[in-house]
XYZ file of C-alpha atoms in Angstrom:
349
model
C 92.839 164.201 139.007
C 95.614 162.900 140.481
C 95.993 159.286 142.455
C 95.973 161.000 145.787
C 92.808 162.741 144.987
C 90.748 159.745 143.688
C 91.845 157.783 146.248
C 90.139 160.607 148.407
C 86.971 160.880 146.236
C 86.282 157.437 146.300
C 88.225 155.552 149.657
C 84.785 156.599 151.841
C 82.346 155.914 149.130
C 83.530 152.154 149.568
C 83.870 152.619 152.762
C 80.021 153.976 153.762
C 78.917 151.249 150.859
C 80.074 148.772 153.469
C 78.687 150.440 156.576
C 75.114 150.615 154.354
C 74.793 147.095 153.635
C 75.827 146.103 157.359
C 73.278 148.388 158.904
C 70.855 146.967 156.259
C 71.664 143.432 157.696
C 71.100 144.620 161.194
C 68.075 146.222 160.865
C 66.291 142.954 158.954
C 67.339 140.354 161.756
C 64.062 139.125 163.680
C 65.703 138.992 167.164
C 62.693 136.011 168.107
C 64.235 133.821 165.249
C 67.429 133.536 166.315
C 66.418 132.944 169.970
C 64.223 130.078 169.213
C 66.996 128.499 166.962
C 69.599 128.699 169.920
C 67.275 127.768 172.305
C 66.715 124.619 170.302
C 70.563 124.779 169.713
C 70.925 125.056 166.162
C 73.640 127.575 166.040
C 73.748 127.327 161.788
C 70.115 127.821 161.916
C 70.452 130.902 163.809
C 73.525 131.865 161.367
C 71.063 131.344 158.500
C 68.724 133.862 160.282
C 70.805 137.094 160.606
C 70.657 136.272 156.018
C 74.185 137.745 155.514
C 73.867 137.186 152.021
C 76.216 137.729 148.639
C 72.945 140.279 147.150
C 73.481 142.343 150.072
C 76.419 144.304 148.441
C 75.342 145.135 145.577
C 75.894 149.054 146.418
C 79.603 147.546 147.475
C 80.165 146.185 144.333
C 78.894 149.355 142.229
C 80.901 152.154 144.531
C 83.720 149.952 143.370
C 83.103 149.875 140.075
C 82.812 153.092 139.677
C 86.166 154.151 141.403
C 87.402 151.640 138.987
C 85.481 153.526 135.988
C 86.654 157.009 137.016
C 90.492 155.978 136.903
C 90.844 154.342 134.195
C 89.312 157.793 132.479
C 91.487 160.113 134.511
C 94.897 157.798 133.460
C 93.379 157.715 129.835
C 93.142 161.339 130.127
C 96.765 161.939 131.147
C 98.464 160.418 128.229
C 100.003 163.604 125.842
C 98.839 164.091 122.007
C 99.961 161.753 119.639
C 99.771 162.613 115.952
C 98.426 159.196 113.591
C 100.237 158.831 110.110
C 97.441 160.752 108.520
C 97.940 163.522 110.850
C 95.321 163.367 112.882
C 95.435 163.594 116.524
C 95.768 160.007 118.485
C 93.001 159.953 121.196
C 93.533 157.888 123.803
C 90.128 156.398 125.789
C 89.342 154.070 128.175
C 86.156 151.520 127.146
C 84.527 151.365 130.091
C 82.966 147.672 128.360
C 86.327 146.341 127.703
C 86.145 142.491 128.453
C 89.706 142.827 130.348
C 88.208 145.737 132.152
C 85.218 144.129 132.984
C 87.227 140.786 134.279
C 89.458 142.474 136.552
C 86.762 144.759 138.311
C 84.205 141.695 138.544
C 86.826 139.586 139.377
C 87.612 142.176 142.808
C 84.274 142.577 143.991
C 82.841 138.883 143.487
C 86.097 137.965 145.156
C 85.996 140.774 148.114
C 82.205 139.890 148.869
C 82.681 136.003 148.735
C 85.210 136.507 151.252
C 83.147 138.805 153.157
C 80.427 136.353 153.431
C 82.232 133.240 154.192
C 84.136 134.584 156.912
C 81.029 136.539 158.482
C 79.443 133.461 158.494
C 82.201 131.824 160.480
C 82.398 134.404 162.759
C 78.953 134.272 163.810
C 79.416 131.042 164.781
C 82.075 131.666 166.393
C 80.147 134.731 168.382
C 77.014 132.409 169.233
C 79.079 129.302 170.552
C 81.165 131.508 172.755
C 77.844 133.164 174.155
C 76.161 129.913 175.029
C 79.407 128.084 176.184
C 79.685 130.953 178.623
C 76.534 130.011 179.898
C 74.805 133.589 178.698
C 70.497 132.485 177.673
C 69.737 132.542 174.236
C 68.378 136.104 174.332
C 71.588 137.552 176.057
C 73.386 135.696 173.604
C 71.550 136.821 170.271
C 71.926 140.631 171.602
C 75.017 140.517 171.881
C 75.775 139.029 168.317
C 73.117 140.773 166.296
C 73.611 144.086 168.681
C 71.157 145.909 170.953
C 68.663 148.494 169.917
C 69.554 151.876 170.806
C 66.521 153.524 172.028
C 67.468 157.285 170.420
C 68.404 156.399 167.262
C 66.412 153.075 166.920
C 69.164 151.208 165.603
C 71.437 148.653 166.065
C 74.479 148.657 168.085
C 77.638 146.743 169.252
C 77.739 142.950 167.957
C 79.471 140.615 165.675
C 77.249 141.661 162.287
C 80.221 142.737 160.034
C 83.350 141.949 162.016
C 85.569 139.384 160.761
C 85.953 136.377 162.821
C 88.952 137.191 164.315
C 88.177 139.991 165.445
C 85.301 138.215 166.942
C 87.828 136.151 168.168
C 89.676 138.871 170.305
C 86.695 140.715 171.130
C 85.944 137.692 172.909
C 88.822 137.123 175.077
C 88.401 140.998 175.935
C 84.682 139.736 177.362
C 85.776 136.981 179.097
C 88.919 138.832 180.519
C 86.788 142.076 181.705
C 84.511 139.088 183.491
C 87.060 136.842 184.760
C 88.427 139.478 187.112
C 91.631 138.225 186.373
C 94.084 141.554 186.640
C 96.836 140.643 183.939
C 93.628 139.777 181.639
C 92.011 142.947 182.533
C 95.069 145.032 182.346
C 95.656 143.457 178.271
C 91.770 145.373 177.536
C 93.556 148.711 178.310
C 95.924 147.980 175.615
C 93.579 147.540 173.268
C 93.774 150.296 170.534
C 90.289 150.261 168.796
C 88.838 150.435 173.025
C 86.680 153.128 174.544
C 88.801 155.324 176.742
C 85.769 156.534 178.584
C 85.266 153.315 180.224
C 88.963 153.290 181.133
C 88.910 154.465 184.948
C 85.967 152.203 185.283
C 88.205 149.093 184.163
C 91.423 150.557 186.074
C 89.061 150.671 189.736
C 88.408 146.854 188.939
C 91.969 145.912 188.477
C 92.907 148.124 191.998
C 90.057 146.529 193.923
C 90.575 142.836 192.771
C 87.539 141.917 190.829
C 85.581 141.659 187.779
C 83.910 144.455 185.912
C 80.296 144.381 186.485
C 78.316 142.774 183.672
C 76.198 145.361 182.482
C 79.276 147.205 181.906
C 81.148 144.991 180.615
C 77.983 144.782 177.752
C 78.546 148.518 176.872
C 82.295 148.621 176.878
C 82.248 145.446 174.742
C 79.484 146.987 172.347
C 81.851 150.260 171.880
C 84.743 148.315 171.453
C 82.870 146.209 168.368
C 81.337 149.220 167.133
C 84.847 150.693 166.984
C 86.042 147.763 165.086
C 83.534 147.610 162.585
C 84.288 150.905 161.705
C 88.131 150.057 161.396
C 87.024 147.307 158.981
C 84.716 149.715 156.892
C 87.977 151.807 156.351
C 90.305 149.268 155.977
C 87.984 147.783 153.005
C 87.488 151.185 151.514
C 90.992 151.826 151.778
C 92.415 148.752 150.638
C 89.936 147.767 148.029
C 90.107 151.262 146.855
C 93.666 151.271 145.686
C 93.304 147.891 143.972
C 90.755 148.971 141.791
C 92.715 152.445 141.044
C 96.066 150.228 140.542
C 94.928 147.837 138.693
C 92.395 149.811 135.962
C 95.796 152.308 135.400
C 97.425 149.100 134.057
C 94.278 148.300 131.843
C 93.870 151.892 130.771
C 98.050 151.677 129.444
C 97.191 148.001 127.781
C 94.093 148.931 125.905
C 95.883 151.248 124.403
C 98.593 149.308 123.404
C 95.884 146.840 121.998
C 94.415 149.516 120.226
C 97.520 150.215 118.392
C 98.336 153.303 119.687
C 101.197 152.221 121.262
C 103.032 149.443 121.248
C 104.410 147.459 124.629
C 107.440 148.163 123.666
C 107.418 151.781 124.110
C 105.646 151.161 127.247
C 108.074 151.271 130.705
C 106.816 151.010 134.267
C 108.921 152.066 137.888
C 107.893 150.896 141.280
C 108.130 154.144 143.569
C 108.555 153.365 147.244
C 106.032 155.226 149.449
C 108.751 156.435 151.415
C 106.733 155.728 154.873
C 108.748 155.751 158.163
C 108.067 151.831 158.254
C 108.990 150.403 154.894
C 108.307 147.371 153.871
C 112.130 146.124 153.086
C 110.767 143.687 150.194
C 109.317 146.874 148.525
C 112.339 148.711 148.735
C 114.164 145.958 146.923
C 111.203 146.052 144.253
C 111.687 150.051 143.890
C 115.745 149.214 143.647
C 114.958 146.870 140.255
C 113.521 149.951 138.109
C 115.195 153.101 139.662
C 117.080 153.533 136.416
C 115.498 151.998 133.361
C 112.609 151.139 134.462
C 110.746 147.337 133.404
C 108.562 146.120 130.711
C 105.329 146.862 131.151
C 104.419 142.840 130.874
C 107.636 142.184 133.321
C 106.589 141.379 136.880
C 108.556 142.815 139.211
C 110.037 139.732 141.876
C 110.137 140.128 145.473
C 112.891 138.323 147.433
C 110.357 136.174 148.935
C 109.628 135.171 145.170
C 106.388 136.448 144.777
C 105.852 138.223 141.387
C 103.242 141.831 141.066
C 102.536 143.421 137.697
C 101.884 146.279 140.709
C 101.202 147.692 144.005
C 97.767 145.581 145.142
C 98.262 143.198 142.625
C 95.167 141.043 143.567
C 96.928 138.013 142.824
C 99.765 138.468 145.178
C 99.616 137.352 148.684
C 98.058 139.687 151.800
C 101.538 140.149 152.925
C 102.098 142.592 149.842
C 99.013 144.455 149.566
C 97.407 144.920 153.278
C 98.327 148.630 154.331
C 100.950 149.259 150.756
C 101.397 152.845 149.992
C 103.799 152.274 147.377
C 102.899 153.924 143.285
C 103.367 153.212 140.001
C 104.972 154.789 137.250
C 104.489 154.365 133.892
C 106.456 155.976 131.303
C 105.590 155.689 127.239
C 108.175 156.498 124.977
C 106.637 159.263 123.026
C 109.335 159.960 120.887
C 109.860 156.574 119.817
C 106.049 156.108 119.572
C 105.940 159.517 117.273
C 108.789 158.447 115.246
C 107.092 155.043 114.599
C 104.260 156.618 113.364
C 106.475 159.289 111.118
C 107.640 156.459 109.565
C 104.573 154.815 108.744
C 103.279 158.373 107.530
C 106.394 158.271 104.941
C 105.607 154.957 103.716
């Protein structure tokens, strides 16, 4: 399989991992709970109640493992036959329990959930101060943060269970700005890209006649407008956390080898290959310019003009700056003539 196709295969498996645990979350909170904790107003208390918890993505943490799994096979898989000095043929695997392996996709999803968590946390915070400094009751509030009950399906809907906290943040100001009646306000919801069209004319007759958007609609346009963002965030993580688990297990797949004896890192080169997308990053063109000929070691970072150093694309150590919404590849290229020759030689001795 190529890149392009397990990015495919496994970009909405992460993706609808996410969504699962969320709707898990929602469907668990015990909407009497929180109300009796804001009422009393102990806003972490009520945070504490909606039990957004670490063990809660465990089904995250295995759909990425298991991306992670399938391409370090598949780039195991693409290497040609070798021939060993006693003339058998050099098979080239990827160990699934290697401890390097098991570091870097550990490493990913403990780190991806933590941050998850923590910020979740903040944001409902965030969601239930703004709701009682508005001066909405404790039960108005609570819906609105832990979503409202859809009668059809039974579930949960709207809310700030999943969204990060700042986009709690602007989901906010698009509440108060539908409410204030203030035009310019009202006018910056329509520019909103994750909004609900439908509810556009009903917004535009506000802003002509001068006032606020009634409240009960404001409730349903907000609710779309977080559902809508919650899914942007469940694609953005299966996206994003999708390619750093296939970039960085094609690296491991080329270094076990190497520390299998195989190959050596010598015979090991690696390009950076712009994406080509109509809005390049110029840093990354830069980074494609420093290997268009030779190539680089395969231990060399490449070094951005901001100074920042990547082994690859979605190197999980380099800053958000790098990785958020990078389409650029990787190319490795072993030597097999020098790696064939190497082994002739030993063959003759």
């Amino acid at each position: 399989m190529t890149y392009d196709e397990l990015l495919a295969q496994y970009e909405p498996k992460v993706a609808a991992a996410f969504r699962e645990a969320i709707e898990a979350i929602r469907s668990s909170v015990v909407l009497k709970t929180i109300v009796e904790r804001l009422e009393r107003g102990d806003i972490a208390g009520a945070v504490a109640a909606v039990q957004f918890e670490p063990v809660a993505f465990a089904a995250l943490e295995m759909s990425l493992r298991e991306a992670f799994n399938a391409g370090g096979i598949n780039m195991a898989k693409s290497f040609p036959t070798l021939v060993a000095p006693d003339g058998t043929r050099v098979l080239f695997q990827f160990g699934v329990r290697n401890l390097e392996a098991e570091r870097l996709i550990r490493e990913q999803s403990s780190t991806l959930v933590t941050n998850i968590t923590e910020d979740q946390r903040l944001a409902l915070r965030t969601a239930f101060e703004a709701g009682l400094s508005q001066g909405r009751n404790p039960t108005s509030t609570a819906l609105d943060v832990i979503g409202r009950v859809n009668r059809v399906t039974g579930r949960r809907e709207g809310g700030a269970i999943g969204l990060t906290s700042r986009q709690v943040e602007f989901i906010t100001r698009a509440r108060e700005n539908l409410m204030s009646g203030d035009v310019d306000g009202m006018r910056s919801y329509l520019d909103l890209k994750t909004r609900d069209r439908r509810f556009d004319r009903t917004v535009a007759k506000a802003i002509r006649e001068g006032r606020s958007v009634d409240a009960a609609m404001v409730g349903k346009i907000i609710g779309r407008l977080s559902d809508k963002n919650l899914q942007l965030r469940g694609e953005m993580i299966g996206l994003e956390e999708t390619r750093t688990a296939l970039f960085s297990v094609r690296d491991n797949a080329v270094r076990q080898q190497i520390d299998a004896g195989k190959i050596t890192a010598a015979e090991v080169t690696k390009k950076w290959k712009h994406s080509g997308s109509e809005h390049p990053r110029l840093q990354h063109l830069q980074l494609a310019a420093q290997s268009r000929e030779a190539g680089v070691p395969i231990d060399m970072p490449f070094i951005a003009p901001d100074g920042t150093a990547l082994m690859y694309p979605h190197d999980p150590k380099a800053p958000a700056r790098h990785r958020i919404g990078c389409k650029c590849r990787m190319e490795y290229a072993i030597d097999y003539i020098a790696a064939g020759l190497r082994r002739y030689r030993a063959r003759a001795a």
